[in-house]
Tab-separated table of C-alpha atoms in Angstrom:
chain	number	residue	atom	x	y	z
A	185	UNK	CA	5.660	6.916	38.867
A	186	UNK	CA	5.086	4.758	35.801
A	187	UNK	CA	6.291	1.167	36.017
A	188	UNK	CA	9.755	0.854	34.491
A	189	UNK	CA	10.230	-1.182	31.356
A	190	UNK	CA	12.881	-3.868	31.443
A	191	UNK	CA	15.825	-4.371	29.123
A	192	UNK	CA	13.978	-6.752	26.786
A	193	UNK	CA	11.120	-4.315	26.288
A	194	UNK	CA	13.539	-1.496	25.465
A	195	UNK	CA	15.618	-3.520	23.001
A	196	UNK	CA	12.437	-4.672	21.247
A	197	UNK	CA	11.953	-1.029	20.192
A	198	UNK	CA	15.249	-0.911	18.284
A	199	UNK	CA	14.922	-0.708	14.482
A	200	UNK	CA	17.780	-3.185	13.952
A	201	UNK	CA	20.507	-5.196	15.687
A	202	UNK	CA	23.158	-2.504	15.169
A	203	UNK	CA	20.960	0.009	17.009
A	204	UNK	CA	20.677	-2.393	19.943
A	205	UNK	CA	24.477	-2.684	20.105
A	206	UNK	CA	24.956	1.075	19.808
A	207	UNK	CA	22.373	1.702	22.541
A	208	UNK	CA	24.377	-0.411	24.994
A	209	UNK	CA	27.376	1.805	24.272
A	210	UNK	CA	25.550	4.947	25.437
A	211	UNK	CA	23.600	3.466	28.345
A	212	UNK	CA	26.180	3.932	31.087
A	213	UNK	CA	25.519	6.620	33.745
A	214	UNK	CA	28.783	8.385	32.891
A	215	UNK	CA	27.448	9.280	29.446
A	216	UNK	CA	24.428	11.140	30.808
A	217	UNK	CA	23.688	14.324	32.729
A	218	UNK	CA	20.581	16.312	33.696
A	219	UNK	CA	18.439	13.184	33.573
A	220	UNK	CA	14.979	12.845	35.043
A	221	UNK	CA	11.760	10.895	34.797
A	222	UNK	CA	8.108	11.587	35.566
A	223	UNK	CA	4.964	9.610	34.850
A	224	UNK	CA	4.927	11.255	31.401
A	225	UNK	CA	8.474	11.203	30.145
A	226	UNK	CA	12.136	10.367	30.678
A	227	UNK	CA	14.884	12.714	29.468
A	228	UNK	CA	18.573	13.477	29.648
A	229	UNK	CA	21.635	14.899	27.909
A	230	UNK	CA	24.118	12.461	26.385
A	231	UNK	CA	27.794	13.299	25.822
A	232	UNK	CA	28.625	13.066	22.111
A	233	UNK	CA	31.513	13.926	19.843
A	234	UNK	CA	30.605	17.624	19.669
A	235	UNK	CA	30.857	20.365	22.253
A	236	UNK	CA	27.153	20.220	23.087
A	237	UNK	CA	25.505	17.079	24.443
A	238	UNK	CA	22.593	15.530	22.603
A	239	UNK	CA	19.230	16.116	24.246
A	240	UNK	CA	17.034	13.004	24.204
A	241	UNK	CA	13.588	12.460	25.671
A	242	UNK	CA	10.874	9.815	25.428
A	243	UNK	CA	7.142	10.337	25.889
A	244	UNK	CA	6.323	7.159	27.827
A	245	UNK	CA	2.617	7.304	27.017
A	246	UNK	CA	3.354	6.834	23.301
A	247	UNK	CA	6.083	5.956	23.269
A	248	UNK	CA	7.366	8.812	21.163
A	249	UNK	CA	10.955	10.013	20.859
A	250	UNK	CA	12.916	13.186	20.347
A	251	UNK	CA	16.663	13.648	20.089
A	252	UNK	CA	18.869	16.461	18.814
A	253	UNK	CA	21.286	14.035	17.144
A	254	UNK	CA	21.334	13.769	13.314
A	255	UNK	CA	20.553	10.037	13.194
A	256	UNK	CA	17.885	8.921	10.748
A	257	UNK	CA	17.118	5.824	12.779
A	258	UNK	CA	14.036	5.929	14.942
A	259	UNK	CA	14.363	5.556	17.837
A	260	UNK	CA	18.004	6.540	17.756
A	261	UNK	CA	20.704	4.993	19.947
A	262	UNK	CA	20.494	7.873	22.433
A	263	UNK	CA	16.769	7.403	23.061
A	264	UNK	CA	17.320	3.650	23.435
A	265	UNK	CA	20.348	4.173	25.684
A	266	UNK	CA	18.330	6.536	27.870
A	267	UNK	CA	15.580	3.932	28.196
A	268	UNK	CA	18.151	1.249	29.052
A	269	UNK	CA	19.546	3.537	31.761
A	270	UNK	CA	16.017	4.090	33.094
A	271	UNK	CA	15.278	0.345	33.020
A	272	UNK	CA	18.340	-0.190	35.227
A	273	UNK	CA	16.992	2.370	37.740
A	274	UNK	CA	19.661	4.864	36.676
A	275	UNK	CA	17.370	7.872	36.165
A	276	UNK	CA	16.163	9.845	39.208
A	277	UNK	CA	12.551	10.852	39.623
A	278	UNK	CA	11.629	14.509	39.140
A	279	UNK	CA	8.743	16.727	40.221
A	280	UNK	CA	8.263	17.936	36.659
A	281	UNK	CA	9.911	17.756	33.238
A	282	UNK	CA	12.726	20.034	32.159
A	283	UNK	CA	11.602	23.131	30.252
A	284	UNK	CA	12.599	21.803	26.815
A	285	UNK	CA	10.834	18.514	27.547
A	286	UNK	CA	7.679	20.266	28.788
A	287	UNK	CA	7.596	22.362	25.606
A	288	UNK	CA	7.800	19.238	23.431
A	289	UNK	CA	5.075	17.460	25.446
A	290	UNK	CA	2.819	20.528	25.160
A	291	UNK	CA	3.308	20.539	21.391
A	292	UNK	CA	2.370	16.837	21.207
A	293	UNK	CA	-0.771	17.431	23.284
A	294	UNK	CA	-1.764	20.378	21.115
A	295	UNK	CA	-1.439	18.292	17.957
A	296	UNK	CA	-3.470	15.470	19.507
A	297	UNK	CA	-6.247	17.879	20.540
A	298	UNK	CA	-6.377	19.629	17.172
A	299	UNK	CA	-9.792	18.999	15.596
A	300	UNK	CA	-9.886	16.631	12.655
A	301	UNK	CA	-10.360	18.251	9.243
A	302	UNK	CA	-13.952	18.462	8.054
A	303	UNK	CA	-14.966	15.511	5.894
A	304	UNK	CA	-15.288	16.066	2.188
A	305	UNK	CA	-18.715	16.357	0.657
A	306	UNK	CA	-20.556	13.072	0.488
A	307	UNK	CA	-20.837	13.322	-3.291
A	308	UNK	CA	-17.052	13.631	-3.621
A	309	UNK	CA	-16.385	10.785	-1.201
A	310	UNK	CA	-18.974	8.391	-2.643
A	311	UNK	CA	-17.480	5.678	-4.860
A	312	UNK	CA	-18.323	5.661	-8.538
A	313	UNK	CA	-20.927	2.872	-8.949
A	314	UNK	CA	-19.747	2.121	-12.474
A	315	UNK	CA	-16.161	1.592	-11.345
A	316	UNK	CA	-17.346	-0.518	-8.419
A	317	UNK	CA	-19.371	-2.725	-10.771
A	318	UNK	CA	-16.429	-3.035	-13.162
A	319	UNK	CA	-14.209	-4.159	-10.333
A	320	UNK	CA	-16.764	-6.722	-9.171
A	321	UNK	CA	-16.801	-8.164	-12.682
A	322	UNK	CA	-12.998	-8.225	-12.944
A	323	UNK	CA	-12.649	-9.923	-9.575
A	324	UNK	CA	-15.300	-12.519	-10.408
A	325	UNK	CA	-13.590	-13.302	-13.720
A	326	UNK	CA	-10.186	-13.519	-12.050
A	327	UNK	CA	-11.466	-15.928	-9.399
A	328	UNK	CA	-13.118	-18.115	-12.042
A	329	UNK	CA	-9.768	-18.319	-13.819
A	330	UNK	CA	-8.130	-19.214	-10.502
A	331	UNK	CA	-10.631	-22.039	-9.991
A	332	UNK	CA	-9.983	-23.427	-13.497
A	333	UNK	CA	-6.245	-23.252	-12.831
A	334	UNK	CA	-6.680	-25.168	-9.550
A	335	UNK	CA	-8.692	-27.864	-11.329
A	336	UNK	CA	-5.918	-28.195	-13.921
A	337	UNK	CA	-3.291	-28.583	-11.182
A	338	UNK	CA	-5.204	-31.380	-9.512
A	339	UNK	CA	-5.928	-33.096	-12.850
A	340	UNK	CA	-2.345	-32.867	-14.134
A	341	UNK	CA	-0.617	-33.533	-10.802
A	342	UNK	CA	1.520	-31.252	-8.654
A	343	UNK	CA	4.969	-32.586	-9.543
A	344	UNK	CA	5.605	-29.503	-11.690
A	345	UNK	CA	4.951	-27.212	-8.744
A	346	UNK	CA	8.480	-27.566	-7.373
A	347	UNK	CA	9.568	-24.454	-9.294
A	348	UNK	CA	9.254	-21.321	-7.165
A	349	UNK	CA	8.176	-19.301	-10.207
A	350	UNK	CA	5.343	-21.750	-10.944
A	351	UNK	CA	2.690	-19.274	-9.765
A	352	UNK	CA	4.117	-15.995	-11.120
A	353	UNK	CA	1.821	-15.757	-14.144
A	354	UNK	CA	-1.285	-16.483	-12.086
A	355	UNK	CA	-0.284	-13.853	-9.503
A	356	UNK	CA	0.020	-11.191	-12.208
A	357	UNK	CA	-3.383	-12.080	-13.658
A	358	UNK	CA	-5.036	-11.890	-10.223
A	359	UNK	CA	-3.448	-8.484	-9.645
A	360	UNK	CA	-4.788	-7.337	-13.011
A	361	UNK	CA	-8.207	-8.665	-11.915
A	362	UNK	CA	-7.995	-6.394	-8.833
A	363	UNK	CA	-7.953	-9.319	-6.379
A	364	UNK	CA	-4.777	-8.473	-4.406
A	365	UNK	CA	-5.668	-10.649	-1.409
A	366	UNK	CA	-5.984	-13.785	-3.532
A	367	UNK	CA	-2.842	-12.788	-5.437
A	368	UNK	CA	-0.895	-12.468	-2.184
A	369	UNK	CA	-2.032	-15.916	-1.046
A	370	UNK	CA	-0.925	-17.474	-4.341
A	371	UNK	CA	2.416	-15.628	-4.251
A	372	UNK	CA	3.230	-17.245	-0.895
A	373	UNK	CA	2.599	-20.809	-2.061
A	374	UNK	CA	6.305	-21.296	-2.753
A	375	UNK	CA	7.025	-21.180	0.984
A	376	UNK	CA	5.450	-24.626	1.476
A	377	UNK	CA	7.956	-26.384	-0.792
A	378	UNK	CA	10.743	-26.630	1.759
A	379	UNK	CA	9.408	-29.448	3.949
A	380	UNK	CA	9.117	-33.154	3.292
A	381	UNK	CA	5.333	-32.920	3.579
A	382	UNK	CA	5.090	-30.254	0.857
A	383	UNK	CA	2.574	-32.201	-1.325
A	384	UNK	CA	0.024	-32.403	1.512
A	385	UNK	CA	0.548	-28.772	2.501
A	386	UNK	CA	0.288	-27.557	-1.097
A	387	UNK	CA	-2.951	-29.470	-1.646
A	388	UNK	CA	-4.309	-27.965	1.581
A	389	UNK	CA	-3.516	-24.476	0.279
A	390	UNK	CA	-5.179	-25.299	-3.046
A	391	UNK	CA	-8.281	-26.489	-1.162
A	392	UNK	CA	-8.452	-23.232	0.794
A	393	UNK	CA	-8.178	-21.223	-2.424
A	394	UNK	CA	-11.018	-23.263	-3.953
A	395	UNK	CA	-13.058	-22.627	-0.802
A	396	UNK	CA	-12.403	-18.898	-1.168
A	397	UNK	CA	-13.671	-18.929	-4.758
A	398	UNK	CA	-16.768	-20.861	-3.700
A	399	UNK	CA	-17.462	-18.506	-0.783
A	400	UNK	CA	-17.143	-15.471	-3.045
A	401	UNK	CA	-19.742	-16.915	-5.457
A	402	UNK	CA	-22.403	-16.838	-2.754
A	403	UNK	CA	-24.899	-14.007	-2.797
A	404	UNK	CA	-24.048	-11.869	-1.059
A	405	UNK	CA	-20.423	-12.854	-0.365
A	406	UNK	CA	-19.545	-12.901	3.326
A	407	UNK	CA	-17.405	-9.961	4.557
A	408	UNK	CA	-14.699	-12.462	5.539
A	409	UNK	CA	-14.454	-13.826	1.979
A	410	UNK	CA	-14.477	-10.349	0.425
A	411	UNK	CA	-11.710	-9.250	2.749
A	412	UNK	CA	-9.592	-12.288	1.878
A	413	UNK	CA	-10.096	-11.665	-1.840
A	414	UNK	CA	-8.838	-8.122	-1.420
A	415	UNK	CA	-11.805	-5.759	-1.129
A	416	UNK	CA	-10.595	-3.148	1.367
A	417	UNK	CA	-12.385	-1.737	4.379
A	418	UNK	CA	-11.289	1.831	5.067
A	419	UNK	CA	-10.048	2.954	8.464
A	420	UNK	CA	-12.906	5.430	8.586
A	421	UNK	CA	-15.450	2.608	8.195
A	422	UNK	CA	-13.762	0.537	10.899
A	423	UNK	CA	-13.514	3.425	13.366
A	424	UNK	CA	-17.153	4.337	12.729
A	425	UNK	CA	-18.261	0.920	13.992
A	426	UNK	CA	-18.557	-0.417	17.515
A	427	UNK	CA	-15.494	-0.481	19.750
A	428	UNK	CA	-14.402	-2.785	22.551
A	429	UNK	CA	-12.837	-1.251	25.641
A	430	UNK	CA	-10.550	-3.405	27.731
A	431	UNK	CA	-7.130	-3.514	29.295
A	432	UNK	CA	-5.166	-4.977	26.396
A	433	UNK	CA	-1.994	-6.939	27.153
A	434	UNK	CA	0.619	-6.517	24.414
A	435	UNK	CA	1.823	-10.095	23.950
A	436	UNK	CA	4.500	-9.427	21.365
A	437	UNK	CA	5.199	-8.100	17.926
A	438	UNK	CA	7.046	-9.216	14.825
A	439	UNK	CA	8.252	-7.480	11.657
A	440	UNK	CA	8.121	-9.221	8.280
A	441	UNK	CA	9.392	-7.960	4.927
A	442	UNK	CA	7.886	-8.978	1.606
A	443	UNK	CA	8.080	-7.208	-1.736
A	444	UNK	CA	9.951	-4.252	-0.204
A	445	UNK	CA	7.182	-3.674	2.341
A	446	UNK	CA	7.632	-4.181	6.092
A	447	UNK	CA	4.612	-5.317	8.068
A	448	UNK	CA	4.622	-4.991	11.856
A	449	UNK	CA	2.222	-7.357	13.610
A	450	UNK	CA	1.388	-6.516	17.244
A	451	UNK	CA	-0.587	-9.175	19.123
A	452	UNK	CA	-2.967	-8.177	21.941
A	453	UNK	CA	-5.403	-9.905	24.293
A	454	UNK	CA	-8.117	-8.292	26.382
A	455	UNK	CA	-7.670	-8.845	30.117
A	456	UNK	CA	-11.444	-8.937	30.784
A	457	UNK	CA	-13.008	-9.954	27.471
A	458	UNK	CA	-10.337	-12.488	26.544
A	459	UNK	CA	-10.554	-11.243	22.946
A	460	UNK	CA	-7.581	-11.557	20.632
A	461	UNK	CA	-6.509	-8.631	18.475
A	462	UNK	CA	-3.926	-7.945	15.795
A	463	UNK	CA	-2.789	-4.386	15.090
A	464	UNK	CA	-0.892	-3.942	11.812
A	465	UNK	CA	1.314	-1.126	10.587
A	466	UNK	CA	3.222	-0.866	7.321
A	467	UNK	CA	6.319	0.893	6.007
A	468	UNK	CA	8.558	0.744	2.934
A	469	UNK	CA	11.722	-1.282	3.446
A	470	UNK	CA	14.368	0.780	5.224
A	471	UNK	CA	11.860	3.174	6.794
A	472	UNK	CA	11.015	1.394	10.042
A	473	UNK	CA	10.712	4.746	11.809
A	474	UNK	CA	7.217	5.096	10.345
A	475	UNK	CA	6.011	1.843	11.916
A	476	UNK	CA	3.822	2.013	15.011
A	477	UNK	CA	6.129	1.718	18.022
A	478	UNK	CA	3.514	2.548	20.643
A	479	UNK	CA	2.585	-1.045	21.507
A	480	UNK	CA	5.512	-2.254	23.594
A	481	UNK	CA	5.713	-5.950	24.436
A	482	UNK	CA	4.721	-6.524	28.058
A	483	UNK	CA	2.789	-3.300	28.545
A	484	UNK	CA	-0.961	-3.138	29.215
A	485	UNK	CA	-3.037	-0.461	27.474
A	486	UNK	CA	-6.467	0.737	28.529
A	487	UNK	CA	-8.000	1.406	25.125
A	488	UNK	CA	-10.971	1.110	22.796
A	489	UNK	CA	-10.306	-1.174	19.829
A	490	UNK	CA	-12.328	-1.169	16.604
A	491	UNK	CA	-12.308	-4.482	14.722
A	492	UNK	CA	-12.378	-5.065	10.990
A	493	UNK	CA	-15.481	-6.990	9.843
A	494	UNK	CA	-15.371	-10.776	9.667
A	495	UNK	CA	-16.773	-13.972	11.106
A	496	UNK	CA	-13.810	-14.265	13.471
A	497	UNK	CA	-12.701	-10.626	13.896
A	498	UNK	CA	-9.002	-10.319	14.699
A	499	UNK	CA	-7.439	-7.325	12.952
A	500	UNK	CA	-8.161	-4.107	14.826
A	501	UNK	CA	-7.360	-0.421	15.096
A	502	UNK	CA	-6.678	1.439	18.331
A	503	UNK	CA	-9.563	3.918	18.356
A	504	UNK	CA	-9.023	5.647	21.716
A	505	UNK	CA	-6.352	5.314	24.381
A	506	UNK	CA	-7.314	5.939	27.972
A	507	UNK	CA	-3.775	5.555	29.277
A	508	UNK	CA	-1.508	2.795	30.486
A	509	UNK	CA	-2.775	0.171	32.920
A	510	UNK	CA	-0.723	-1.724	35.518
A	511	UNK	CA	1.258	-4.417	33.731
A	512	UNK	CA	0.877	-7.983	34.940
A	513	UNK	CA	1.202	-11.542	33.702
A	514	UNK	CA	-1.821	-12.080	31.421
A	515	UNK	CA	-4.269	-14.883	32.202
A	516	UNK	CA	-3.661	-18.039	30.190
A	517	UNK	CA	-5.062	-21.484	29.543
A	518	UNK	CA	-3.856	-25.000	28.902
A	519	UNK	CA	-2.961	-26.242	25.397
A	520	UNK	CA	-6.274	-28.050	24.954
A	521	UNK	CA	-8.380	-24.953	25.660
A	522	UNK	CA	-6.105	-22.811	23.476
A	523	UNK	CA	-6.581	-25.199	20.549
A	524	UNK	CA	-10.354	-25.105	21.068
A	525	UNK	CA	-10.181	-21.325	20.740
A	526	UNK	CA	-8.149	-21.645	17.535
A	527	UNK	CA	-10.643	-24.198	16.188
A	528	UNK	CA	-13.504	-21.756	16.831
A	529	UNK	CA	-11.600	-19.046	14.951
A	530	UNK	CA	-10.994	-21.402	12.017
A	531	UNK	CA	-14.675	-22.319	11.940
A	532	UNK	CA	-15.487	-18.641	11.424
A	533	UNK	CA	-12.579	-17.883	9.092
A	534	UNK	CA	-10.995	-21.006	7.515
A	535	UNK	CA	-8.245	-18.845	5.970
A	536	UNK	CA	-6.883	-17.810	9.378
A	537	UNK	CA	-3.145	-18.521	9.351
A	538	UNK	CA	-2.192	-17.103	12.759
A	539	UNK	CA	-3.823	-16.478	16.136
A	540	UNK	CA	-2.432	-15.295	19.489
A	541	UNK	CA	-2.633	-17.693	22.431
A	542	UNK	CA	-1.479	-17.476	26.044
A	543	UNK	CA	-0.509	-20.825	27.557
A	544	UNK	CA	-0.358	-21.210	31.318
A	545	UNK	CA	1.664	-23.824	33.201
A	546	UNK	CA	3.673	-25.115	30.225
A	547	UNK	CA	7.329	-26.053	29.828
A	548	UNK	CA	9.459	-26.414	26.685
A	549	UNK	CA	9.937	-30.119	25.977
A	550	UNK	CA	12.026	-32.031	23.441
A	551	UNK	CA	10.024	-34.772	21.741
A	552	UNK	CA	11.614	-35.227	18.345
A	553	UNK	CA	10.977	-31.528	17.784
A	554	UNK	CA	10.235	-28.947	20.461
A	555	UNK	CA	6.820	-28.348	21.986
A	556	UNK	CA	5.168	-26.443	24.813
A	557	UNK	CA	3.609	-29.037	27.087
A	558	UNK	CA	1.352	-28.988	30.106
A	559	UNK	CA	-0.876	-31.380	32.074
A	560	UNK	CA	-3.446	-31.530	29.242
A	561	UNK	CA	-1.084	-32.038	26.312
A	562	UNK	CA	1.260	-29.946	24.240
A	563	UNK	CA	1.562	-27.943	21.024
A	564	UNK	CA	4.617	-28.219	18.722
A	565	UNK	CA	6.762	-25.181	18.041
A	566	UNK	CA	7.160	-23.788	14.538
A	567	UNK	CA	10.282	-25.172	12.790
A	568	UNK	CA	11.665	-21.616	12.539
A	569	UNK	CA	11.867	-21.505	16.351
A	570	UNK	CA	14.811	-23.908	16.212
A	571	UNK	CA	16.111	-24.744	19.662
A	572	UNK	CA	14.333	-22.217	21.955
A	573	UNK	CA	17.307	-21.567	24.228
A	574	UNK	CA	15.907	-18.317	25.630
A	575	UNK	CA	12.652	-20.029	26.534
A	576	UNK	CA	14.481	-23.007	28.047
A	577	UNK	CA	16.650	-20.661	30.129
A	578	UNK	CA	13.621	-18.707	31.343
A	579	UNK	CA	11.887	-21.936	32.342
A	580	UNK	CA	14.722	-23.783	34.053
A	581	UNK	CA	12.313	-26.712	34.256
A	582	UNK	CA	9.502	-24.781	35.974
A	583	UNK	CA	6.102	-24.126	34.341
A	584	UNK	CA	5.724	-20.811	32.552
A	585	UNK	CA	3.087	-18.548	31.101
A	586	UNK	CA	4.005	-18.178	27.422
A	587	UNK	CA	2.418	-15.964	24.771
A	588	UNK	CA	2.756	-17.363	21.269
A	589	UNK	CA	1.448	-16.983	17.744
A	590	UNK	CA	-0.370	-20.114	16.600
A	591	UNK	CA	0.209	-21.097	12.957
A	592	UNK	CA	-0.707	-24.306	11.107
A	593	UNK	CA	2.977	-25.325	11.301
A	594	UNK	CA	3.280	-24.752	15.053
A	595	UNK	CA	3.705	-22.038	17.670
A	596	UNK	CA	5.998	-19.047	17.307
A	597	UNK	CA	6.885	-17.958	20.871
A	598	UNK	CA	6.447	-14.224	21.491
A	599	UNK	CA	7.113	-13.625	25.183
A	600	UNK	CA	7.144	-15.165	28.633
A	601	UNK	CA	7.402	-13.883	32.204
A	602	UNK	CA	10.051	-14.566	34.848
A	603	UNK	CA	9.535	-15.353	38.532
A	604	UNK	CA	9.175	-11.659	39.341
A	605	UNK	CA	6.533	-11.103	36.673
A	606	UNK	CA	8.837	-9.266	34.256
A	607	UNK	CA	8.320	-9.886	30.572
A	608	UNK	CA	10.992	-11.736	28.587
A	609	UNK	CA	10.849	-11.110	24.850
A	610	UNK	CA	11.470	-14.318	22.900
């Protein structure tokens, strides 16, 4: 029987807070009948407002969901409620899935085994060299304009940068120059204006942009610089490269919305290799059901990962899944060793703005602000963490293993583990 997820892992799958609340309302045993669970799936029938109960099932290897209710949310409250019931040991084991569940699982397997469509002819797929050269010229011109603009800012002073629309014109010109990565970096400069140290942080961002321009001028530009400027690498190219197989611990995930686009960031670490990985998925605002929900915080996945090119490869795609692995508390390190790892990543990619770390034997401490401290020092928490009550409660004064996202402004806690080794989503 597959290891049960706990309540935190289930609620982390919800598309919004209202879905979490609604799931609690349908998670009591009295709401459900004909429930069962195998290593593949959990299923049941939930009493609704109509004469027929809603049939809900979850493919635990995905996870993937199916429910006969009309909800447009994904997963719906019935699938979440069923998982909450299962997490509370309220679903009995079964020798095999119900007929309607088995039919759905067979359909999913058939789709997964369906051969991929034949690739288009190489001539049709090959990029137009003239267009590629035109883009190179546009990008180079756009970056030269960016560098002149940076020089003007330093020469004239940054006092006028307090307006949040200060960079709008430059962003539009970089988009026109087909340098979306650089444009995105400039568009986020307004976020540094909130703190008292905004002048130092803004100058640091300007320095990194100047470094990006300089790195792109080199012949040939490094893949890391080209990626940061905005030259894409297709999924097909990434998946055609080498892969790394490991048991990958899912440390946590976070959704961010910008410009009507939701980005889901799932952080992983290899149990054997110790490699960090970031798996991204995207969806238009309001359509979270299309985001990848298969990487559940606290689970361990036996999989091959293919990494995007770069001097400090981090972003990856899941190339092949070999199944779930036994979940356990991931190995960690002290703050000093974690910061050495971050420093090595920054040496390879100076534009790195986040990196997953696992700290072992640390406690949340109040020292002006909050930090995670251990015998060999501590690392401050990100200001957005506020007072980390959930982390403090999980610790109770005892050392913890904590997974967090390192950023230049501090750590954003992702998850920790209780005394029984169960994940706690932070």
